PDB file of C-alpha atoms in Angstrom:
ATOM      1  CA  UNK C  27     138.156 148.216  27.528  1.00 44.00           C
ATOM      2  CA  UNK C  28     138.902 152.131  25.564  1.00 56.00           C
ATOM      3  CA  UNK C  29     141.664 153.141  23.751  1.00 70.00           C
ATOM      4  CA  UNK C  30     143.068 156.226  24.967  1.00 79.00           C
ATOM      5  CA  UNK C  31     147.245 157.125  24.886  1.00 84.00           C
ATOM      6  CA  UNK C  32     147.002 159.281  27.142  1.00 87.00           C
ATOM      7  CA  UNK C  33     150.554 161.810  28.018  1.00 89.00           C
ATOM      8  CA  UNK C  34     151.825 161.454  31.923  1.00 88.00           C
ATOM      9  CA  UNK C  35     151.367 165.101  31.371  1.00 89.00           C
ATOM     10  CA  UNK C  36     147.212 164.236  30.577  1.00 91.00           C
ATOM     11  CA  UNK C  37     146.753 161.421  33.157  1.00 89.00           C
ATOM     12  CA  UNK C  38     148.344 163.882  35.512  1.00 89.00           C
ATOM     13  CA  UNK C  39     145.987 166.555  34.902  1.00 92.00           C
ATOM     14  CA  UNK C  40     142.988 163.568  34.632  1.00 92.00           C
ATOM     15  CA  UNK C  41     143.966 162.073  37.955  1.00 89.00           C
ATOM     16  CA  UNK C  42     143.761 165.589  40.410  1.00 89.00           C
ATOM     17  CA  UNK C  43     140.718 165.823  38.143  1.00 91.00           C
ATOM     18  CA  UNK C  44     139.670 162.588  39.688  1.00 89.00           C
ATOM     19  CA  UNK C  45     140.935 162.907  43.276  1.00 84.00           C
ATOM     20  CA  UNK C  46     139.501 166.689  43.675  1.00 86.00           C
ATOM     21  CA  UNK C  47     136.168 165.501  42.353  1.00 88.00           C
ATOM     22  CA  UNK C  48     135.854 162.596  44.284  1.00 82.00           C
ATOM     23  CA  UNK C  49     136.467 164.612  47.543  1.00 78.00           C
ATOM     24  CA  UNK C  50     134.522 167.987  46.828  1.00 81.00           C
ATOM     25  CA  UNK C  51     131.074 166.025  44.866  1.00 81.00           C
ATOM     26  CA  UNK C  52     130.884 168.967  42.160  1.00 88.00           C
ATOM     27  CA  UNK C  53     132.481 170.512  39.843  1.00 91.00           C
ATOM     28  CA  UNK C  54     136.268 171.504  39.508  1.00 93.00           C
ATOM     29  CA  UNK C  55     138.313 174.772  38.122  1.00 93.00           C
ATOM     30  CA  UNK C  56     141.496 174.574  36.239  1.00 93.00           C
ATOM     31  CA  UNK C  57     143.169 177.167  39.537  1.00 93.00           C
ATOM     32  CA  UNK C  58     142.682 173.691  41.997  1.00 92.00           C
ATOM     33  CA  UNK C  59     144.274 171.062  39.522  1.00 92.00           C
ATOM     34  CA  UNK C  60     147.383 173.417  38.242  1.00 92.00           C
ATOM     35  CA  UNK C  61     147.512 173.721  42.124  1.00 90.00           C
ATOM     36  CA  UNK C  62     147.516 170.487  42.470  1.00 86.00           C
ATOM     37  CA  UNK C  63     150.105 169.670  39.385  1.00 87.00           C
ATOM     38  CA  UNK C  64     151.875 172.914  40.014  1.00 88.00           C
ATOM     39  CA  UNK C  65     150.874 173.844  37.155  1.00 91.00           C
ATOM     40  CA  UNK C  66     149.513 177.113  35.099  1.00 92.00           C
ATOM     41  CA  UNK C  67     145.889 177.489  35.001  1.00 91.00           C
ATOM     42  CA  UNK C  68     145.654 177.884  30.943  1.00 92.00           C
ATOM     43  CA  UNK C  69     148.055 175.167  30.829  1.00 92.00           C
ATOM     44  CA  UNK C  70     144.814 172.891  32.526  1.00 93.00           C
ATOM     45  CA  UNK C  71     142.800 174.571  30.370  1.00 92.00           C
ATOM     46  CA  UNK C  72     144.239 174.140  27.024  1.00 92.00           C
ATOM     47  CA  UNK C  73     144.739 170.053  28.534  1.00 93.00           C
ATOM     48  CA  UNK C  74     141.391 170.362  29.312  1.00 93.00           C
ATOM     49  CA  UNK C  75     140.228 170.517  26.128  1.00 92.00           C
ATOM     50  CA  UNK C  76     141.578 168.288  24.075  1.00 92.00           C
ATOM     51  CA  UNK C  77     140.357 165.806  27.233  1.00 93.00           C
ATOM     52  CA  UNK C  78     137.170 167.009  26.781  1.00 92.00           C
ATOM     53  CA  UNK C  79     137.248 166.553  22.750  1.00 92.00           C
ATOM     54  CA  UNK C  80     138.404 162.546  23.355  1.00 92.00           C
ATOM     55  CA  UNK C  81     135.123 161.740  26.104  1.00 93.00           C
ATOM     56  CA  UNK C  82     137.568 162.089  29.210  1.00 93.00           C
ATOM     57  CA  UNK C  83     135.621 165.904  30.730  1.00 95.00           C
ATOM     58  CA  UNK C  84     132.852 167.292  31.121  1.00 93.00           C
ATOM     59  CA  UNK C  85     132.972 171.145  30.909  1.00 90.00           C
ATOM     60  CA  UNK C  86     130.014 172.910  33.058  1.00 89.00           C
ATOM     61  CA  UNK C  87     130.116 177.025  32.503  1.00 88.00           C
ATOM     62  CA  UNK C  88     128.800 179.038  34.434  1.00 83.00           C
ATOM     63  CA  UNK C  89     129.839 180.840  37.686  1.00 84.00           C
ATOM     64  CA  UNK C  90     130.091 177.245  39.812  1.00 82.00           C
ATOM     65  CA  UNK C  91     131.440 175.893  36.533  1.00 86.00           C
ATOM     66  CA  UNK C  92     134.603 173.244  36.147  1.00 92.00           C
ATOM     67  CA  UNK C  93     135.084 170.116  35.422  1.00 94.00           C
ATOM     68  CA  UNK C  94     133.898 166.819  35.924  1.00 94.00           C
ATOM     69  CA  UNK C  95     135.344 163.289  34.605  1.00 93.00           C
ATOM     70  CA  UNK C  96     133.562 161.322  32.418  1.00 92.00           C
ATOM     71  CA  UNK C  97     132.684 157.807  33.228  1.00 90.00           C
ATOM     72  CA  UNK C  98     135.091 156.601  30.523  1.00 91.00           C
ATOM     73  CA  UNK C  99     138.196 158.863  32.351  1.00 90.00           C
ATOM     74  CA  UNK C 100     137.203 156.120  35.004  1.00 87.00           C
ATOM     75  CA  UNK C 101     138.009 153.408  33.188  1.00 87.00           C
ATOM     76  CA  UNK C 102     141.247 154.868  31.282  1.00 88.00           C
ATOM     77  CA  UNK C 103     142.530 155.274  34.527  1.00 84.00           C
ATOM     78  CA  UNK C 104     141.270 151.868  35.393  1.00 78.00           C
ATOM     79  CA  UNK C 105     139.027 153.990  38.414  1.00 79.00           C
ATOM     80  CA  UNK C 106     135.494 153.627  39.856  1.00 74.00           C
ATOM     81  CA  UNK C 107     133.372 156.173  41.508  1.00 74.00           C
ATOM     82  CA  UNK C 108     133.558 156.221  44.849  1.00 62.00           C
ATOM     83  CA  UNK C 109     129.230 156.766  46.020  1.00 59.00           C
ATOM     84  CA  UNK C 110     129.349 153.565  48.638  1.00 52.00           C
ATOM     85  CA  UNK C 111     132.661 152.531  48.731  1.00 55.00           C
ATOM     86  CA  UNK C 112     134.511 150.689  52.264  1.00 57.00           C
ATOM     87  CA  UNK C 113     136.955 153.125  53.212  1.00 60.00           C
ATOM     88  CA  UNK C 114     140.068 151.832  55.374  1.00 64.00           C
ATOM     89  CA  UNK C 115     142.514 153.989  57.886  1.00 62.00           C
ATOM     90  CA  UNK C 116     145.559 155.277  56.681  1.00 65.00           C
ATOM     91  CA  UNK C 117     148.092 156.340  59.354  1.00 63.00           C
ATOM     92  CA  UNK C 118     151.358 158.670  58.572  1.00 63.00           C
ATOM     93  CA  UNK C 119     152.979 160.531  61.416  1.00 63.00           C
ATOM     94  CA  UNK C 120     150.992 159.488  64.003  1.00 59.00           C
ATOM     95  CA  UNK C 121     147.900 161.189  61.377  1.00 66.00           C
ATOM     96  CA  UNK C 122     145.150 158.786  60.370  1.00 69.00           C
ATOM     97  CA  UNK C 123     142.085 160.002  58.152  1.00 67.00           C
ATOM     98  CA  UNK C 124     140.292 157.126  56.115  1.00 65.00           C
ATOM     99  CA  UNK C 125     141.301 156.566  52.756  1.00 71.00           C
ATOM    100  CA  UNK C 126     140.154 154.244  49.875  1.00 70.00           C
ATOM    101  CA  UNK C 127     141.803 151.448  48.325  1.00 73.00           C
ATOM    102  CA  UNK C 128     141.602 149.718  45.275  1.00 68.00           C
ATOM    103  CA  UNK C 129     143.574 146.628  45.248  1.00 71.00           C
ATOM    104  CA  UNK C 130     146.750 146.004  47.272  1.00 79.00           C
ATOM    105  CA  UNK C 131     149.636 143.768  45.487  1.00 76.00           C
ATOM    106  CA  UNK C 132     151.872 141.681  47.448  1.00 78.00           C
ATOM    107  CA  UNK C 133     154.805 142.200  44.277  1.00 72.00           C
ATOM    108  CA  UNK C 134     157.356 139.530  46.728  1.00 67.00           C
ATOM    109  CA  UNK C 135     156.497 137.503  49.590  1.00 63.00           C
ATOM    110  CA  UNK C 136     159.412 134.445  49.215  1.00 65.00           C
ATOM    111  CA  UNK C 137     162.009 135.778  51.184  1.00 64.00           C
ATOM    112  CA  UNK C 138     161.121 137.664  54.419  1.00 58.00           C
ATOM    113  CA  UNK C 139     163.171 140.617  53.871  1.00 67.00           C
ATOM    114  CA  UNK C 140     162.326 142.144  50.929  1.00 75.00           C
ATOM    115  CA  UNK C 141     158.372 142.150  51.144  1.00 82.00           C
ATOM    116  CA  UNK C 142     156.136 144.788  48.724  1.00 84.00           C
ATOM    117  CA  UNK C 143     152.744 146.065  48.822  1.00 85.00           C
ATOM    118  CA  UNK C 144     151.825 148.051  45.563  1.00 84.00           C
ATOM    119  CA  UNK C 145     149.139 150.253  47.296  1.00 85.00           C
ATOM    120  CA  UNK C 146     147.060 151.399  44.853  1.00 81.00           C
ATOM    121  CA  UNK C 147     144.260 154.140  46.586  1.00 80.00           C
ATOM    122  CA  UNK C 148     141.229 156.559  45.211  1.00 74.00           C
ATOM    123  CA  UNK C 149     143.133 159.725  46.562  1.00 76.00           C
ATOM    124  CA  UNK C 150     146.104 161.774  46.153  1.00 77.00           C
ATOM    125  CA  UNK C 151     149.283 159.643  47.211  1.00 80.00           C
ATOM    126  CA  UNK C 152     151.024 163.095  47.253  1.00 79.00           C
ATOM    127  CA  UNK C 153     152.058 163.914  50.541  1.00 81.00           C
ATOM    128  CA  UNK C 154     153.232 160.382  50.894  1.00 84.00           C
ATOM    129  CA  UNK C 155     156.687 160.676  50.476  1.00 85.00           C
ATOM    130  CA  UNK C 156     159.859 157.978  50.981  1.00 89.00           C
ATOM    131  CA  UNK C 157     160.618 156.513  54.603  1.00 88.00           C
ATOM    132  CA  UNK C 158     157.559 157.547  55.714  1.00 87.00           C
ATOM    133  CA  UNK C 159     156.392 155.124  58.643  1.00 86.00           C
ATOM    134  CA  UNK C 160     152.394 153.938  56.573  1.00 85.00           C
ATOM    135  CA  UNK C 161     150.164 151.554  58.387  1.00 85.00           C
ATOM    136  CA  UNK C 162     147.567 150.759  56.054  1.00 85.00           C
ATOM    137  CA  UNK C 163     144.234 148.816  57.154  1.00 81.00           C
ATOM    138  CA  UNK C 164     142.211 146.473  58.221  1.00 82.00           C
ATOM    139  CA  UNK C 165     141.076 146.319  55.283  1.00 80.00           C
ATOM    140  CA  UNK C 166     136.830 145.708  55.550  1.00 75.00           C
ATOM    141  CA  UNK C 167     136.332 141.891  54.545  1.00 73.00           C
ATOM    142  CA  UNK C 168     139.519 140.329  55.802  1.00 78.00           C
ATOM    143  CA  UNK C 169     141.072 142.498  58.378  1.00 81.00           C
ATOM    144  CA  UNK C 170     144.147 142.872  56.684  1.00 83.00           C
ATOM    145  CA  UNK C 171     146.307 145.398  57.927  1.00 85.00           C
ATOM    146  CA  UNK C 172     149.891 146.209  56.037  1.00 86.00           C
ATOM    147  CA  UNK C 173     152.633 148.348  58.363  1.00 86.00           C
ATOM    148  CA  UNK C 174     155.722 149.490  56.607  1.00 87.00           C
ATOM    149  CA  UNK C 175     157.226 152.520  55.258  1.00 88.00           C
ATOM    150  CA  UNK C 176     157.315 154.140  51.595  1.00 89.00           C
ATOM    151  CA  UNK C 177     159.654 152.799  49.293  1.00 89.00           C
ATOM    152  CA  UNK C 178     157.870 155.208  46.381  1.00 90.00           C
ATOM    153  CA  UNK C 179     154.931 157.244  44.952  1.00 88.00           C
ATOM    154  CA  UNK C 180     152.704 157.460  42.033  1.00 85.00           C
ATOM    155  CA  UNK C 181     151.339 160.528  41.308  1.00 80.00           C
ATOM    156  CA  UNK C 182     149.834 159.478  38.698  1.00 77.00           C
ATOM    157  CA  UNK C 183     147.931 156.838  39.307  1.00 81.00           C
ATOM    158  CA  UNK C 184     147.851 157.156  42.803  1.00 80.00           C
ATOM    159  CA  UNK C 185     149.766 153.782  43.876  1.00 85.00           C
ATOM    160  CA  UNK C 186     152.613 153.881  46.410  1.00 87.00           C
ATOM    161  CA  UNK C 187     154.940 150.998  47.263  1.00 88.00           C
ATOM    162  CA  UNK C 188     155.621 149.963  50.643  1.00 87.00           C
ATOM    163  CA  UNK C 189     158.961 148.150  52.229  1.00 87.00           C
ATOM    164  CA  UNK C 190     156.588 146.082  54.250  1.00 86.00           C
ATOM    165  CA  UNK C 191     157.414 144.939  57.724  1.00 84.00           C
ATOM    166  CA  UNK C 192     154.486 143.486  59.462  1.00 83.00           C
ATOM    167  CA  UNK C 193     151.139 141.587  57.992  1.00 82.00           C
ATOM    168  CA  UNK C 194     148.250 141.000  60.246  1.00 84.00           C
ATOM    169  CA  UNK C 195     144.962 139.079  59.204  1.00 80.00           C
ATOM    170  CA  UNK C 196     143.239 136.884  61.389  1.00 77.00           C
ATOM    171  CA  UNK C 197     142.433 133.941  60.872  1.00 68.00           C
ATOM    172  CA  UNK C 198     137.936 134.460  60.788  1.00 64.00           C
ATOM    173  CA  UNK C 199     136.639 132.571  63.950  1.00 66.00           C
ATOM    174  CA  UNK C 200     135.332 128.586  63.087  1.00 61.00           C
ATOM    175  CA  UNK C 201     131.697 128.348  64.246  1.00 54.00           C
TER     176      UNK C 201
END
């Protein structure tokens, strides 16, 4: 695997670039990334020069120009391109959206009162807050549904920790 050590600020910027690029499939301006990360556009342009120098970002000139993540950027962030990715439904505050989940890790299932899941999304999780009720699923293959409340979010990795209230995964019917 590629060995590039990113600062937290660089990882946040690169994650914002990948999130926006995947949702629009077009170049992303420094202004858009600055809005997503709460930073100055000039700071973002400086970071993009650094990220470009290490092969994580391609700069596209012109009126429709901006930045695009490279394949190496996806590997560093442990992400995949979303060409044909399956989506699951994410429900928050009674709003349903399609989201792409890379993985669901159950960090503790030995005690029914302490079951937590770490869910890694391909989209930004900045809208989610601690205490938000959340339903994720059903997943494409196993029809897994996870219901719970948000305990923590990490916007740099698009990860949410959920205090699981209920899990549903129907057993396949035998033929």
